mmCIF file of C-alpha atoms in Angstrom:
data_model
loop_
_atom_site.group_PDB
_atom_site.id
_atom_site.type_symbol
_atom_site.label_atom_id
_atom_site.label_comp_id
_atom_site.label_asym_id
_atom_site.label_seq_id
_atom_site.Cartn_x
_atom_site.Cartn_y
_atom_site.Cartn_z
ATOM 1 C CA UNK Z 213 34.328 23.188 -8.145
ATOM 2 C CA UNK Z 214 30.912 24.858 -9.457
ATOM 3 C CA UNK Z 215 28.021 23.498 -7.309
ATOM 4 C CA UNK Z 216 24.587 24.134 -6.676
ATOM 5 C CA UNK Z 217 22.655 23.169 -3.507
ATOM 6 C CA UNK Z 218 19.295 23.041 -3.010
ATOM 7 C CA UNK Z 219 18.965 21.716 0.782
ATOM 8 C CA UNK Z 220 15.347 20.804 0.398
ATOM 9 C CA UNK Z 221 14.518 17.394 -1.453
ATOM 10 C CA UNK Z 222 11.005 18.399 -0.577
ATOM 11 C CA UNK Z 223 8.840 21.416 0.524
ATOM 12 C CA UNK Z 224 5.342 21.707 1.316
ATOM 13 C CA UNK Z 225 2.995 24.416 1.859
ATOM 14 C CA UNK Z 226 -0.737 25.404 2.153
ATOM 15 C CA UNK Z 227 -2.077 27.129 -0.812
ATOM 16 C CA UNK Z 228 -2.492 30.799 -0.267
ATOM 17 C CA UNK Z 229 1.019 30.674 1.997
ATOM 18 C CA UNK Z 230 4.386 32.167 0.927
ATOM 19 C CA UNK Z 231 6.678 29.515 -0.790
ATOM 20 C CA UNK Z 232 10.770 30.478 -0.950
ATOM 21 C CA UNK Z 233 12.789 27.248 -2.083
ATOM 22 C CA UNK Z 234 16.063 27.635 -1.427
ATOM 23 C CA UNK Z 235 19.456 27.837 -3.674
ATOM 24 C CA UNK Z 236 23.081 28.207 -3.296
ATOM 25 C CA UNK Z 237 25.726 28.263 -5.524
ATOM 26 C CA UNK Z 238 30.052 27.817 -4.783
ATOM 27 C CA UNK Z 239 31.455 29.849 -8.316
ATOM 28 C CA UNK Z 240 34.365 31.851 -8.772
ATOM 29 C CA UNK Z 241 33.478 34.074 -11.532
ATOM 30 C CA UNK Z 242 30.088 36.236 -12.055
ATOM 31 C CA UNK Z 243 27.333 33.692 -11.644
ATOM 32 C CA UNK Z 244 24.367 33.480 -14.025
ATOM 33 C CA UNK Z 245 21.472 31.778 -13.070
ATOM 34 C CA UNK Z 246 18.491 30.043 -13.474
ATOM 35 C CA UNK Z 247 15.376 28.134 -12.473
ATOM 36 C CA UNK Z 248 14.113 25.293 -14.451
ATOM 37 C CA UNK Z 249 10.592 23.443 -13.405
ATOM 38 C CA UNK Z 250 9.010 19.887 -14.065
ATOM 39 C CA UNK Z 251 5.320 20.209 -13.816
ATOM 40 C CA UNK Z 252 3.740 16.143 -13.619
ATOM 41 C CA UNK Z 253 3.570 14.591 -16.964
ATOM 42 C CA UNK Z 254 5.757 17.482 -18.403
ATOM 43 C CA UNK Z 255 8.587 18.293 -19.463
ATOM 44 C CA UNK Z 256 11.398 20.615 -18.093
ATOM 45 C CA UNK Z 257 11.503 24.303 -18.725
ATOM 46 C CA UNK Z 258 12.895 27.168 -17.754
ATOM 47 C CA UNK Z 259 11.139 28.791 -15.329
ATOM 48 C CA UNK Z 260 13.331 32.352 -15.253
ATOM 49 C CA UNK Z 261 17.022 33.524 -15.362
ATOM 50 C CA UNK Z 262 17.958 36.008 -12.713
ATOM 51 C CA UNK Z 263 19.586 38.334 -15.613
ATOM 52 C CA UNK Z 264 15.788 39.276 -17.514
ATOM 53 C CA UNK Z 265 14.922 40.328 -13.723
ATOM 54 C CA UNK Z 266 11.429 39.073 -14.510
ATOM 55 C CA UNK Z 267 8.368 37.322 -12.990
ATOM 56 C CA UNK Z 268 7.061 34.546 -14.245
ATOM 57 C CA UNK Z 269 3.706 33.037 -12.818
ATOM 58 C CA UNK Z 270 4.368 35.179 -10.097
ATOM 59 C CA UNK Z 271 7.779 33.555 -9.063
ATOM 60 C CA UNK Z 272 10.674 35.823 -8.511
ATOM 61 C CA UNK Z 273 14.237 35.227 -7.630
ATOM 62 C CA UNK Z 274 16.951 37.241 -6.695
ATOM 63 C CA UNK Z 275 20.741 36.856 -6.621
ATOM 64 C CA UNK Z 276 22.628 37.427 -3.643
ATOM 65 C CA UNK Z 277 26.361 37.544 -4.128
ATOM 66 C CA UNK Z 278 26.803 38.278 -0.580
ATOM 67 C CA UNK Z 279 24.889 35.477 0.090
ATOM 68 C CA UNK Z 280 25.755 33.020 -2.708
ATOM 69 C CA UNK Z 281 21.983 32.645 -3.138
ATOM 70 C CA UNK Z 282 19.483 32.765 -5.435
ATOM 71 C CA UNK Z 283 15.920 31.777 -3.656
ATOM 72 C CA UNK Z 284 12.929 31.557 -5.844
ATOM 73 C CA UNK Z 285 10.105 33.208 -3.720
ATOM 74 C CA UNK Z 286 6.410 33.326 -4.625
ATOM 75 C CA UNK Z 287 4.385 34.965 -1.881
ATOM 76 C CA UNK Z 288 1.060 33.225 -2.590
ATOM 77 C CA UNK Z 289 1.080 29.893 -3.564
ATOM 78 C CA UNK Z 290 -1.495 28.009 -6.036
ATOM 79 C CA UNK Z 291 -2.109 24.138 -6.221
ATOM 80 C CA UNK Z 292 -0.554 24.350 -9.812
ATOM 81 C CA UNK Z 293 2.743 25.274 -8.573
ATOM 82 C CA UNK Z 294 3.310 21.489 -7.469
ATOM 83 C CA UNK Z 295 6.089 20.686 -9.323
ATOM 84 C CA UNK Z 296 10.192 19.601 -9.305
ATOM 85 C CA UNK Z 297 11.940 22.992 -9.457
ATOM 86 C CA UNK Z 298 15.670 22.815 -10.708
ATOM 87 C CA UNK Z 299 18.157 25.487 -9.783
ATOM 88 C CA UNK Z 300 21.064 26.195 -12.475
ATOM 89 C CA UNK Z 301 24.127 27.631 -13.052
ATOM 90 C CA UNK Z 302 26.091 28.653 -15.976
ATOM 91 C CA UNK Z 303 29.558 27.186 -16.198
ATOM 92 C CA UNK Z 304 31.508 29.060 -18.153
ATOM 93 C CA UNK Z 305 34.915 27.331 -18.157
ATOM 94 C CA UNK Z 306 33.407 23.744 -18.582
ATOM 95 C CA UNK Z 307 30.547 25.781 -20.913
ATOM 96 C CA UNK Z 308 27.512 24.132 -19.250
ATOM 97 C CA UNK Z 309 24.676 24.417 -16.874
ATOM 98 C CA UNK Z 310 25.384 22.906 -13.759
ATOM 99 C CA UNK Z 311 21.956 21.933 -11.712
ATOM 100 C CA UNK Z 312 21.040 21.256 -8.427
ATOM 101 C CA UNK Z 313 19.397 18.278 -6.948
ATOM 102 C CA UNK Z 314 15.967 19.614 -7.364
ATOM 103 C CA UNK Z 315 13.375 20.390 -4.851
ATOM 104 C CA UNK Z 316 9.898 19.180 -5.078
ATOM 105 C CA UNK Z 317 7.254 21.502 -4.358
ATOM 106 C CA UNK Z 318 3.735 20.421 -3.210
ATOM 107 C CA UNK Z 319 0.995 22.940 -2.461
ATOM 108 C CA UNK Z 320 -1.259 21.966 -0.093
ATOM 109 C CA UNK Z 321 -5.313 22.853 -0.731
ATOM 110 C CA UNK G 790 4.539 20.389 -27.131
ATOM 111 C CA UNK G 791 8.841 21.338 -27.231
ATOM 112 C CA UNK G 792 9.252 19.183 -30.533
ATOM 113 C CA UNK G 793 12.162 17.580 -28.953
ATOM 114 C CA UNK G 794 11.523 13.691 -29.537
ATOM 115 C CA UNK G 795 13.213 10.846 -27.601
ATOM 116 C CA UNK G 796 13.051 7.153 -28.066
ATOM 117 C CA UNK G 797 11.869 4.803 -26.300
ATOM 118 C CA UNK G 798 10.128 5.944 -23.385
ATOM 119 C CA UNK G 799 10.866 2.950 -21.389
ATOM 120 C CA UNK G 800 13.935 0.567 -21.719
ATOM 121 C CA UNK G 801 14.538 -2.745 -19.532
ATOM 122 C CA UNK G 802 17.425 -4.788 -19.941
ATOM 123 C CA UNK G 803 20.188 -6.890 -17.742
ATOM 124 C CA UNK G 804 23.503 -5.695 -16.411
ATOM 125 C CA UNK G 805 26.159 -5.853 -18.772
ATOM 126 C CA UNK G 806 24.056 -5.040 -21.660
ATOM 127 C CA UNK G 807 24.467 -2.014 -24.213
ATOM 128 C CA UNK G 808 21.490 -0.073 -25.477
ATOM 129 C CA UNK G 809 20.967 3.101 -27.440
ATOM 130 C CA UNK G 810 19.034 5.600 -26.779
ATOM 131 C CA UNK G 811 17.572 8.354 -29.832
ATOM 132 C CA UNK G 812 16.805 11.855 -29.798
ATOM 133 C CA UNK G 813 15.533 14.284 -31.986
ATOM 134 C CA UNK G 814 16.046 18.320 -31.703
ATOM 135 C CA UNK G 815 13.642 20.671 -32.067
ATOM 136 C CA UNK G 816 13.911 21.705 -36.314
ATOM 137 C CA UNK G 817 16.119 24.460 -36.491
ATOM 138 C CA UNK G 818 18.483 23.599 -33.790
ATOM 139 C CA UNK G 819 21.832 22.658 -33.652
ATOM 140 C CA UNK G 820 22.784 21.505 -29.855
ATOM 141 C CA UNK G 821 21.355 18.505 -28.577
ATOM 142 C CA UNK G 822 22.585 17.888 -24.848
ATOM 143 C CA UNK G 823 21.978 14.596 -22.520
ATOM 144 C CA UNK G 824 21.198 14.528 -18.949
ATOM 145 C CA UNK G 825 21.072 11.766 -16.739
ATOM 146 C CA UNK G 826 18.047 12.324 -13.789
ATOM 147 C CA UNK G 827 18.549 9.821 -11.066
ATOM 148 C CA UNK G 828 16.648 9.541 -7.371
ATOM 149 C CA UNK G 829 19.997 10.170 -5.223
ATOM 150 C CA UNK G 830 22.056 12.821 -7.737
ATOM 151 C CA UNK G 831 19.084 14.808 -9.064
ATOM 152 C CA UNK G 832 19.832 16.129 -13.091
ATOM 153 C CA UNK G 833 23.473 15.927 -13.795
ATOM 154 C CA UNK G 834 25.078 16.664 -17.405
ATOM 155 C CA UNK G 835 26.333 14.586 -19.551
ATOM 156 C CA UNK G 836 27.498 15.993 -22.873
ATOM 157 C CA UNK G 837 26.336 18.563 -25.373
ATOM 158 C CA UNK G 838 27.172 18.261 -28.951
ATOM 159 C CA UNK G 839 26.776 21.453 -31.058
ATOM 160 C CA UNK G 840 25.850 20.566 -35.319
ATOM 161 C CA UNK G 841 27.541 16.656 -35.204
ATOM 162 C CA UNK G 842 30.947 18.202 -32.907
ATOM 163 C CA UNK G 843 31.321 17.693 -29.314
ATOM 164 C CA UNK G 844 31.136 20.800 -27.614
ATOM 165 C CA UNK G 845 31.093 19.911 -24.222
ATOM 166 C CA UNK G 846 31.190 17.115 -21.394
ATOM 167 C CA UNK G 847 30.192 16.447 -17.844
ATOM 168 C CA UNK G 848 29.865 13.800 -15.547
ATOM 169 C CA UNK G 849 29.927 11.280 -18.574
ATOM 170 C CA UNK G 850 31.429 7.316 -17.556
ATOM 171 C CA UNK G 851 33.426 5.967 -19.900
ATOM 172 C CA UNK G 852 30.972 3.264 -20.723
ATOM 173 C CA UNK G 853 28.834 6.090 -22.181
ATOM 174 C CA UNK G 854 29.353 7.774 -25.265
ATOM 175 C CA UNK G 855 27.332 9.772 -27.526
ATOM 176 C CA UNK G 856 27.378 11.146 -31.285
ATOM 177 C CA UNK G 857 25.285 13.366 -33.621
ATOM 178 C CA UNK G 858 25.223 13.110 -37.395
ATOM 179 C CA UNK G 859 24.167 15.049 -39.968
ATOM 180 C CA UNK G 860 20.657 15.510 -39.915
ATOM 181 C CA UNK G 861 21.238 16.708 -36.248
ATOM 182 C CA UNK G 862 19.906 13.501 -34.557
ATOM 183 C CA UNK G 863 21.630 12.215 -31.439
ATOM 184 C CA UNK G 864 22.220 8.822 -29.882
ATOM 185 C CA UNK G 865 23.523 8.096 -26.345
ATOM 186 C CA UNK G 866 25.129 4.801 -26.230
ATOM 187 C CA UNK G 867 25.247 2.803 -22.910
ATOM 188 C CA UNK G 868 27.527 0.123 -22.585
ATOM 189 C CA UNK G 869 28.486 -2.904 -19.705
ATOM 190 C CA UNK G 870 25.439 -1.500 -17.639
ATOM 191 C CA UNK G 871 25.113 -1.559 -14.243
ATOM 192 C CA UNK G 872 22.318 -1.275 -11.780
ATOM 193 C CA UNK G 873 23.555 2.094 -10.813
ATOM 194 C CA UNK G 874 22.758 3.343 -14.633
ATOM 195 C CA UNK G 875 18.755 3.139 -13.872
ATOM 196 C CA UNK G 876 17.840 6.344 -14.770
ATOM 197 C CA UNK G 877 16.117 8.510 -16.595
ATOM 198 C CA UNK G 878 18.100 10.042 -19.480
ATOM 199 C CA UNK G 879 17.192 13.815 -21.176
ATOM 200 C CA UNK G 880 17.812 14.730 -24.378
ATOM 201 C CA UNK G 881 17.470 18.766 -25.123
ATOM 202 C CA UNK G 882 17.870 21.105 -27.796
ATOM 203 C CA UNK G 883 18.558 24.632 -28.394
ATOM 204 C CA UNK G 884 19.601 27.105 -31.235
ATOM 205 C CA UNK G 885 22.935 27.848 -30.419
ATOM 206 C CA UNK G 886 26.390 26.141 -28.800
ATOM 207 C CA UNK G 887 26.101 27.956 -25.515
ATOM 208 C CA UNK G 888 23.473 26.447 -23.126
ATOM 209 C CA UNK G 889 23.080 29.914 -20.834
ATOM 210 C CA UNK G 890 22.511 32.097 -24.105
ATOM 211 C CA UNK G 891 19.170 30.117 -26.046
ATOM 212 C CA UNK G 892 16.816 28.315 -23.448
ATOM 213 C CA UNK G 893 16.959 24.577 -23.933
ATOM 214 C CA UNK G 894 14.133 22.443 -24.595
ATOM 215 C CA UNK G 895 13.735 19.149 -23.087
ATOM 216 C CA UNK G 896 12.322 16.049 -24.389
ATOM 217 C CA UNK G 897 9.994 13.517 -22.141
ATOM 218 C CA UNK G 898 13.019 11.296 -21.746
ATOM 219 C CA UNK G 899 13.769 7.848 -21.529
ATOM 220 C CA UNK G 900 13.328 5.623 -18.236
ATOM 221 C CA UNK G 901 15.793 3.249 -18.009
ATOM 222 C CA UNK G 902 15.934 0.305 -15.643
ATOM 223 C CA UNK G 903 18.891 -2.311 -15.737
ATOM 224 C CA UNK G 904 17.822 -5.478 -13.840
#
């Protein structure tokens, strides 16, 4: 079955320190993926998709088919990065995104 | 602000009850899809419906169900509830049927708690 794991419920780190939060995916076929975030008191977004090969707020994640992985890294973190962050998968036999259990990232000042 | 609306924000109500919860897309777009966010199994899918047809399900009970009409409004219906349904439930929206290919926009959702 498609799954994506995110082993850490929660992460914390001091601000200024390199952040990675962790993601691994079990699919068959060419995996497409993405990271989704839930800054307090908003709503869910989509952080980045690992096909535009972009960086967004200075996040940047890289699949590794060798790996199964697909780690978000930012190598300085800022307090305004606290947030739930949501790894995602695209399903494209059941056409749908499959998520992970979400990790919740708190920087530290 | 996304523009996708969901009501209420908060819901109470005893097991074995049924209650509907409402969500509006974002104008312009035609899927609406509901997630369920709970403590223990983190965002999960539930169904996507793409301009008022089904277009594709996920860890939905039976007890749930779901429709769209025609002005693109959704409902998710929640029937013989059970503790284990306190939750909170996501509505999103994007422009097209396949949820990899447009971004989806989430509403605030809708906390649910069965007593």
């Amino acid at each position: 079955a498609q799954r994506v794991t995110q082993p850490e419920k929660l992460l914390s780190v001091f601000k200024g320190a390199p952040v990675e939060l962790k993601c691994n995916y079990s699919y068959s076929g060419s995996p497409e993926l993405f990271w989704y975030v839930q800054y307090s008191r908003q709503r869910l977004q989509l952080l980045l998709r690992h096909i535009s090969r972009e960086s967004i707020k200075g996040f940047t994640a890289d699949l590794n088919k060798g790996e199964t992985s697909f780690h978000l890294k930012k190598p300085f973190a800022q307090e305004e990065d606290s947030a739930m962050y949501y790894c995602a998968l695209r399903d494209q036999g059941a056409q749908k995104l499959v998520f992970g259990q979400g990790t919740r990232l708190t920087i530290n000042p | 602000d996304s523009g996708v609306t969901q009501t209420p924000k908060h819901l109470i109500t005893a097991t074995g009850q049924r209650v509907t919860l409402r969500c509006s897309p974002r104008s312009g777009d035609l899927s609406v899809y509901w997630y369920q966010q709970s403590l223990d199994q983190g965002l999960q899918f539930l169904i996507q419906y793409y301009n008022g047809e089904e277009r594709a399900k996920g860890n939905i009970l039976e007890r749930f169900s779901a429709q769209q009409f025609p002005d693109l409004h959704s409902e998710l219906n929640l029937s013989s509830l059970e503790l284990g349904d306190s939750a909170l439930y996501f509505c999103a929206s994007s422009v097209g049927a396949d949820p990899w290919a447009d971004e989806q926009f989430f509403g605030p959702g809708t906390r649910l708690t069965v007593l």
